[in-house]
Short mmCIF file of C-alpha atoms in Angstrom, two decimals:
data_model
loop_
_atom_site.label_atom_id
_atom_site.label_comp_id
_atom_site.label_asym_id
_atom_site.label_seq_id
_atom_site.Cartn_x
_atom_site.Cartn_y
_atom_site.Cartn_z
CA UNK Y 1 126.80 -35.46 188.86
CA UNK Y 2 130.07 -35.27 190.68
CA UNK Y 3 131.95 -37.49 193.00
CA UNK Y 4 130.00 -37.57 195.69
CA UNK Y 5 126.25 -36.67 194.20
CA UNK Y 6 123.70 -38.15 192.01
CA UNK Y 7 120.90 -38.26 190.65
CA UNK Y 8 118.13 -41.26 191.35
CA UNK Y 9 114.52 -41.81 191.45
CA UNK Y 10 112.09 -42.91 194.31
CA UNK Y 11 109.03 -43.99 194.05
CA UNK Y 12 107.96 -42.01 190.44
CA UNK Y 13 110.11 -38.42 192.03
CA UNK Y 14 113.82 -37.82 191.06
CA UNK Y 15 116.17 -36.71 194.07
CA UNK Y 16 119.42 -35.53 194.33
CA UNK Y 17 121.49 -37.21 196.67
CA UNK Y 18 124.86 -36.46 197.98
CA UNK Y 19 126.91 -38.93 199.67
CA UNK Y 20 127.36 -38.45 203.44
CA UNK Y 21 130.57 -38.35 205.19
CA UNK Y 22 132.58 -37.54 202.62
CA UNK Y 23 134.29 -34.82 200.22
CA UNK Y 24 134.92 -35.75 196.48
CA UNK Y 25 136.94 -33.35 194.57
CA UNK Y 26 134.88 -31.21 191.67
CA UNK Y 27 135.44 -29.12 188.91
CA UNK Y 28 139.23 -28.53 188.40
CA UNK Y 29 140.76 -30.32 191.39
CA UNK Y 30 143.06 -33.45 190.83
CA UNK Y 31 140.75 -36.47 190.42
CA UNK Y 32 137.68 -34.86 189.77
CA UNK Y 33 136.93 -36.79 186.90
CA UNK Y 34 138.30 -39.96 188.10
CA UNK Y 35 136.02 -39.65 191.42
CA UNK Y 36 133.15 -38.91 189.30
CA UNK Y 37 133.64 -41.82 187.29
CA UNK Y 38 134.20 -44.11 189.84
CA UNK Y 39 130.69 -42.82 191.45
CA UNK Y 40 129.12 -43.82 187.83
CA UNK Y 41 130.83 -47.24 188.22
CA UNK Y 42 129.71 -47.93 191.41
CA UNK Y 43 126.00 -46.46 190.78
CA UNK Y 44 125.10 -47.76 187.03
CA UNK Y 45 122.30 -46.85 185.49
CA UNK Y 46 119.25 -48.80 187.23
CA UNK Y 47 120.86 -49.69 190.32
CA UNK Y 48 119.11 -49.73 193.09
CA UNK Y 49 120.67 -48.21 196.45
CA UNK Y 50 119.24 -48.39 199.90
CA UNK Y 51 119.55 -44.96 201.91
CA UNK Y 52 120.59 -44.08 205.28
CA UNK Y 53 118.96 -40.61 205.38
CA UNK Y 54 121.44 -38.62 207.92
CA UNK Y 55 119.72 -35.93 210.66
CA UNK Y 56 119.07 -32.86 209.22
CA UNK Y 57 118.36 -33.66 206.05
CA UNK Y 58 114.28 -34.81 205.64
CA UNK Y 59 113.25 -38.31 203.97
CA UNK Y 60 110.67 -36.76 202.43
CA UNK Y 61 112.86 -33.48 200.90
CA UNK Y 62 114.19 -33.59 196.82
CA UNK Y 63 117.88 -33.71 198.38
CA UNK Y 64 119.32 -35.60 200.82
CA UNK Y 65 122.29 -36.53 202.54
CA UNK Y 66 122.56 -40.49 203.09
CA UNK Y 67 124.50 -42.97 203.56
CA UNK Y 68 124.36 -44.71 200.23
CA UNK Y 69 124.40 -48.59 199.80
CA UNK Y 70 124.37 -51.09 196.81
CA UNK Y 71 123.51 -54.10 198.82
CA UNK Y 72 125.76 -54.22 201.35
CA UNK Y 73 128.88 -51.83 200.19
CA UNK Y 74 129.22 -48.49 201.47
CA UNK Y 75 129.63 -46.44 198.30
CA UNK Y 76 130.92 -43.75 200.48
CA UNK Y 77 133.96 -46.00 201.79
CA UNK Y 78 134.71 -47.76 198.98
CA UNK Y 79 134.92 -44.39 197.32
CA UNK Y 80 137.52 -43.36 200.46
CA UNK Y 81 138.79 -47.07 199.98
CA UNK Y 82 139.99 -46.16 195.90
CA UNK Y 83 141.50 -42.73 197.17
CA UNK Y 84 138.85 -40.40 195.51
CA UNK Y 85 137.42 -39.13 198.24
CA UNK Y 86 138.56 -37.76 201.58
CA UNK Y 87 136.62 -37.68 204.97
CA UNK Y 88 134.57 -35.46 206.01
CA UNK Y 89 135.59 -34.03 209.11
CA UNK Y 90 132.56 -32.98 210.17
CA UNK Y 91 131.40 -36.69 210.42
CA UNK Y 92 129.72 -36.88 213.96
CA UNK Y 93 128.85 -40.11 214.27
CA UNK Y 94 131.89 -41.89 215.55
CA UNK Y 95 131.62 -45.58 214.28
CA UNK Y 96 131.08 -44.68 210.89
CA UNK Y 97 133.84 -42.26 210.92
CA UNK Y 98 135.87 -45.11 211.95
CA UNK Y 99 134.71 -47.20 208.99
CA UNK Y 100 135.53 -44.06 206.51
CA UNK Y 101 139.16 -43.38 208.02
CA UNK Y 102 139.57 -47.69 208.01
CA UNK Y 103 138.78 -47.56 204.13
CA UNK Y 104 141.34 -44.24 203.90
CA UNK Y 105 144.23 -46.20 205.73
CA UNK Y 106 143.69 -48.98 202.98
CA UNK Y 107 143.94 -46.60 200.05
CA UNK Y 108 147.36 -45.27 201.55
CA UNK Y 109 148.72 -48.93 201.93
CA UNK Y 110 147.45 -49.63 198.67
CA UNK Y 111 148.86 -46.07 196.92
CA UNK Y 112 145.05 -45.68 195.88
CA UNK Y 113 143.83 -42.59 194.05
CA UNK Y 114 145.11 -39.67 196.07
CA UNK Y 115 148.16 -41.78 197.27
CA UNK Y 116 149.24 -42.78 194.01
CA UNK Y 117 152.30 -41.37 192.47
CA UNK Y 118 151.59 -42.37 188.71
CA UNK Y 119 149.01 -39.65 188.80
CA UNK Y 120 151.14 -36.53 188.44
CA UNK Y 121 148.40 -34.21 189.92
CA UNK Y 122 148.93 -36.03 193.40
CA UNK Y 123 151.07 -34.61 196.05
CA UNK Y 124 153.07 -37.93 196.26
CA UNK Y 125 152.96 -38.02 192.41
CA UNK Y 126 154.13 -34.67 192.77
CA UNK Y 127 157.01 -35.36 195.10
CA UNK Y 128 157.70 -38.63 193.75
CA UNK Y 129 158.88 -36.29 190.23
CA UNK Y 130 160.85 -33.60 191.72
CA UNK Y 131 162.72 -36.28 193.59
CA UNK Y 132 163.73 -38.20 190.55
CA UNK Y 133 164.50 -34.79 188.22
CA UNK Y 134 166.72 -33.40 191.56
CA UNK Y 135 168.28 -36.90 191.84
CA UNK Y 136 169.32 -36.78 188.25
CA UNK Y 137 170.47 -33.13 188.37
CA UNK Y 138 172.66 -34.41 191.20
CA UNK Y 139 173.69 -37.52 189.43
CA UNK Y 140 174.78 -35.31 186.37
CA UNK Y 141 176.11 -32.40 188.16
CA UNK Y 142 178.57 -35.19 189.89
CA UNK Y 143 179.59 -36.63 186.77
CA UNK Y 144 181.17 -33.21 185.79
CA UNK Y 145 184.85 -32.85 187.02
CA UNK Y 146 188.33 -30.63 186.70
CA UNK Y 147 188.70 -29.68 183.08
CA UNK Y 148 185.08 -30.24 181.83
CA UNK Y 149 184.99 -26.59 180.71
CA UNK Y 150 183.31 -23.65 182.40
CA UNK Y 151 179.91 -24.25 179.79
CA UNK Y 152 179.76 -27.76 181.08
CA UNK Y 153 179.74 -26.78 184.78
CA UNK Y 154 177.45 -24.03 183.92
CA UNK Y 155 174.84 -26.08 182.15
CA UNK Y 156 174.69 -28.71 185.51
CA UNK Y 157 174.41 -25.28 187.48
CA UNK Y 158 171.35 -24.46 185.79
CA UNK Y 159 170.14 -28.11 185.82
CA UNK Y 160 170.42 -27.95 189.93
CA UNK Y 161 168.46 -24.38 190.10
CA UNK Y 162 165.98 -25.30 188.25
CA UNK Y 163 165.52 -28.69 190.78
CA UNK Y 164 165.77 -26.46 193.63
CA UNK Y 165 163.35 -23.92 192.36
CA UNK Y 166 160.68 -26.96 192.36
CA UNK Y 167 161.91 -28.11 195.25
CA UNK Y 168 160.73 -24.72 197.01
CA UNK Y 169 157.30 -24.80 195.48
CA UNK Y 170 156.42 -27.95 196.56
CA UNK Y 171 157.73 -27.12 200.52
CA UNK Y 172 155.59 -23.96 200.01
CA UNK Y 173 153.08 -26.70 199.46
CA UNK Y 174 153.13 -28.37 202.43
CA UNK Y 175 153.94 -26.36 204.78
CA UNK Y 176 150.36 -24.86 204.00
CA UNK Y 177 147.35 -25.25 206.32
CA UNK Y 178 146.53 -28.78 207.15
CA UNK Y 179 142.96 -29.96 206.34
CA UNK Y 180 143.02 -27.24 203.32
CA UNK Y 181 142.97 -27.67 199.73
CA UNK Y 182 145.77 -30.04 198.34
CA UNK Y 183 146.68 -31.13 202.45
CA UNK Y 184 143.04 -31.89 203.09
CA UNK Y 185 143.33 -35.43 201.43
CA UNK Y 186 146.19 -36.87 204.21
CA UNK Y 187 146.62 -36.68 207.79
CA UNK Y 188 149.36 -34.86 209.92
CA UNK Y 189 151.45 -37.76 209.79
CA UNK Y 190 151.80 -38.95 206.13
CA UNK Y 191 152.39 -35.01 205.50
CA UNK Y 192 155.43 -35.30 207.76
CA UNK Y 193 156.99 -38.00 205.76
CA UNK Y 194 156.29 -36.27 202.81
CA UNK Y 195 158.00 -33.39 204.12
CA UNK Y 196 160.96 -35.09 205.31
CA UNK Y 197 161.52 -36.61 202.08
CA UNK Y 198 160.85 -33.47 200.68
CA UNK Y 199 163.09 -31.49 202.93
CA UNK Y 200 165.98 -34.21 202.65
CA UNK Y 201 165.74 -34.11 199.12
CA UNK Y 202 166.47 -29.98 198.87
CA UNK Y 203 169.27 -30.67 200.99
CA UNK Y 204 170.63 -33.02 198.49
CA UNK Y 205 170.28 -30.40 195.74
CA UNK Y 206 171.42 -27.74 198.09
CA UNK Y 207 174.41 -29.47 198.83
CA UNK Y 208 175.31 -30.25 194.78
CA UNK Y 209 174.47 -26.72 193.95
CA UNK Y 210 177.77 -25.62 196.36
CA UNK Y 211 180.07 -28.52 194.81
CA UNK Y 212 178.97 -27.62 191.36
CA UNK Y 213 179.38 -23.13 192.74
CA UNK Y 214 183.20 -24.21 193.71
CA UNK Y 215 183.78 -26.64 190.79
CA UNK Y 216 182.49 -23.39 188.60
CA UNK Y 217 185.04 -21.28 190.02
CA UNK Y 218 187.71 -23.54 189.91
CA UNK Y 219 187.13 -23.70 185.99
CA UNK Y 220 186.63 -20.12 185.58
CA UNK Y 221 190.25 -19.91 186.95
CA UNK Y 222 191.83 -22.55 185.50
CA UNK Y 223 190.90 -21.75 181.89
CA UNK Y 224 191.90 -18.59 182.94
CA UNK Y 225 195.46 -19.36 183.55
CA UNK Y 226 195.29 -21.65 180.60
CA UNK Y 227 194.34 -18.34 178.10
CA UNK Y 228 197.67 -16.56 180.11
CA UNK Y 229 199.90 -19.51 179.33
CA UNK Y 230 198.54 -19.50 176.13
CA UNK Y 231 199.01 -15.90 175.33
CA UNK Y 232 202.85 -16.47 177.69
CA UNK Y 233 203.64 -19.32 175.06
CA UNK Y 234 202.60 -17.63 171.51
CA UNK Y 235 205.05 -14.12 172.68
CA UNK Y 236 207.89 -16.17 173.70
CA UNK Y 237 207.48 -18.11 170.07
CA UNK Y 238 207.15 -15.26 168.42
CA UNK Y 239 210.42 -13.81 170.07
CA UNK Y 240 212.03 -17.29 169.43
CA UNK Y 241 211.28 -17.05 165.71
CA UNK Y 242 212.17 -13.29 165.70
CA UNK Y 243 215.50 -13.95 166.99
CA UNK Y 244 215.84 -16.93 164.63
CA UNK Y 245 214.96 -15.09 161.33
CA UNK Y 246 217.66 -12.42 162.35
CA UNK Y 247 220.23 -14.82 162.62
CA UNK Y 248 219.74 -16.10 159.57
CA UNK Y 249 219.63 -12.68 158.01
CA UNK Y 250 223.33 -11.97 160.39
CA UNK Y 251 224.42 -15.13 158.67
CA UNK Y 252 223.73 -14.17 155.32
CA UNK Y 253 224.95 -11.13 155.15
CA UNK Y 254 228.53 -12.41 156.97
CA UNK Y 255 227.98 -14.95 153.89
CA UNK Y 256 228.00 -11.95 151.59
CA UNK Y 257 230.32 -9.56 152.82
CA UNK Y 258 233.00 -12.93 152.45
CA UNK Y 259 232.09 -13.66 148.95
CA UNK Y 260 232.51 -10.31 148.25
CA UNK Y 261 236.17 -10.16 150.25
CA UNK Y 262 236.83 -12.99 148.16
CA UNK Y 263 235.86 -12.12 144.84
CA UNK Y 264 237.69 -8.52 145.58
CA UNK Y 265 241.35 -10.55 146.44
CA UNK Y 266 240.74 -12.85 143.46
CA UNK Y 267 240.56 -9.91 140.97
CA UNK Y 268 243.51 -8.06 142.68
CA UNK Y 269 245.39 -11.80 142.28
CA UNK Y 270 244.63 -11.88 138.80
CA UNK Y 271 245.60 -8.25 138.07
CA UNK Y 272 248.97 -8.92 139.44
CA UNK Y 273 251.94 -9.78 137.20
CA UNK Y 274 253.97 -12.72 138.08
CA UNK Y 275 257.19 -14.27 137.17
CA UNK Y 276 259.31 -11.10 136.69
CA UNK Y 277 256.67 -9.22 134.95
CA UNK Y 278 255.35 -12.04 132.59
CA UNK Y 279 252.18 -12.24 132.19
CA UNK Y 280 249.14 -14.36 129.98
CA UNK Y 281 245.74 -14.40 129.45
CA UNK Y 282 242.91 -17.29 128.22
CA UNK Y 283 240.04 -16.66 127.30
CA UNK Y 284 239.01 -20.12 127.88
CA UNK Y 285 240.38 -23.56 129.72
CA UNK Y 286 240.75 -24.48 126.05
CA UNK Y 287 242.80 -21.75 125.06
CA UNK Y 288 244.99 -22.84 128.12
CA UNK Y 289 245.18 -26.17 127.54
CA UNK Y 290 246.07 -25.49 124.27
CA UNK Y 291 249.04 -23.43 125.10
CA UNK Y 292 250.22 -26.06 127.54
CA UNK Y 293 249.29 -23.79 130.65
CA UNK Y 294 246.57 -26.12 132.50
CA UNK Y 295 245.78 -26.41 135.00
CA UNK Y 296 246.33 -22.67 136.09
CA UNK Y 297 246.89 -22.20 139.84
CA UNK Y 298 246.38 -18.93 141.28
CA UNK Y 299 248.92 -16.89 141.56
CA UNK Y 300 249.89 -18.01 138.55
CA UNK Y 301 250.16 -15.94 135.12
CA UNK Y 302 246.62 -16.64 132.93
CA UNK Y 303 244.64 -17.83 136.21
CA UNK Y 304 241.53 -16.05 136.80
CA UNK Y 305 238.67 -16.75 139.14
CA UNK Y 306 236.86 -16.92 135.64
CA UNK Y 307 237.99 -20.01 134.79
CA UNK Y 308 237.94 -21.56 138.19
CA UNK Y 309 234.16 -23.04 138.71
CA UNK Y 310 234.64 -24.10 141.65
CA UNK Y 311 236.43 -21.32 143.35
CA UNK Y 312 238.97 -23.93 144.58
CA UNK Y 313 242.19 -22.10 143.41
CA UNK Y 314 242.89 -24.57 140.20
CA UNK Y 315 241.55 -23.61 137.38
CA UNK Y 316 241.06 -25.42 134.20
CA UNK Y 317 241.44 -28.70 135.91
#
């Protein structure tokens, strides 16, 4: 029916009977159904069991509480033996509480049932996980130096919180009542070491969550002054290029004004008689080298910046 009752018959009468000594977990508790299995394993259809009817609970009466036996195994201890049930603690006789709490001690050394962390609903399973997520928060938050960017840094921050938010509900876990729901499985002792580990663990994650707080800040600044020597660097280019472009624009208009004081004394030059009032004129280098005047020098009568291409003071070359 459950981990720790079932159904038989004696004689031609069906009983219920419900396993003495010992607590199974029911209906939505971590390893109901594998401690009701495990009953259905050890008790197979037509089995026959031998029962130690307990006092206060009749022979004769449609449910009892026995000591249950196939042959000579205590179905009771090997139940505490797997890890899927715990002990009673209301067990008054003393030798076979010693034979349950003998078959508990070998499901902790042998990470049995309620002692094993591969099944997640487990308070070892349980610890067992938020050590290895905290450890790799840890692991990744270290990873992340100077210059990994403020979202980086950020992203491990949320990583750790997350770690250390677990890490709270589980201490909230055990530092409930022992003997009590989840705690009533393990003794004072194996709690403590799973609070130690526990406890050493949120330190851990405490202690990455300030590296990874300072580290954050230490970004937040430093791109910080990176944006101001950014913004520093694009003004003093722009400055540099406007103070370039109006050079150029000095240069070319002292470039200007010249031509034009040169083109204004080259006109006056040619408007100017020479040789005691003599004076020619060519339409052309042609013209000039026809009349035997070429090259034409300026200055001279018939020289014009017209015929001089390349403004070198000889024309008609």
């Amino acid at each position: 029916m459950d981990g720790d009752t079932f159904e038989a018959k004696r004689g031609g009468d069906e009983i219920r009977v419900r396993l003495a000594g010992v607590v199974a977990p029911d209906g939505d508790e971590c390893l109901a159904d594998e401690s009701a299995d495990a009953l259905s394993e050890l008790l197979g259809e037509d089995t026959k069991v031998r029962l130690e009817v307990v006092d206060g609970s009749a022979a004769e009466s449609q449910e009892v509480v026995a000591r249950v036996f196939v042959e000579d195994e205590d179905v009771a201890a090997a139940l505490v033996g797997r890890g899927l049930a715990r002990v009673d603690p209301e067990v008054a006789d003393e030798e076979y509480r010693t034979i349950l709490l003998d078959a508990l001690e070998r499901s902790r050394a042998d990470e049995e049932g309620a002692f094993d962390e591969s099944v997640e609903c487990t308070l070892p399973a349980q610890l067992a996980a938020f050590e290895e997520a905290s450890e790799d928060a840890v692991a990744a938050a270290a990873a992340v130096g100077v210059g990994a960017g403020v979202d980086a840094v950020d992203t491990r921050a949320r990583a750790l919180a997350a770690a250390a938010a677990t890490g709270e509900a589980l201490a909230a876990l055990l530092d409930g009542t022992s003997g009590s729901g989840e705690l009533a499985w393990y003794d004072d002792g194996f709690l403590d070491d799973l609070r130690s580990r526990a406890g050493s663990q949120r330190e851990r994650v405490g202690q990455a969550i300030a590296t990874n707080d300072a580290l954050l800040v230490s970004e937040k600044a430093r791109v910080e002054a990176e944006r101001l020597a950014a913004e520093e660097a694009a003004r003093a280019a722009a400055e540099a290029e406007a103070a370039r472009l109006a050079e150029e624009a000095r240069q070319a208009e002292a470039a200007r004004l010249a031509q034009e004081a040169a083109d204004a004394a080259a006109a006056a030059a040619e408007s100017e008689p020479t040789g005691g009032g003599a004076s020619a004129y060519y339409g052309s280098c042609a013209d000039a080298r026809a009349a035997g005047a070429a090259p034409l020098y300026a200055g001279e009568p018939g020289y014009r910046s017209g015929l001089d291409r390349d403004k070198d003071g000889v024309a008609c070359e």
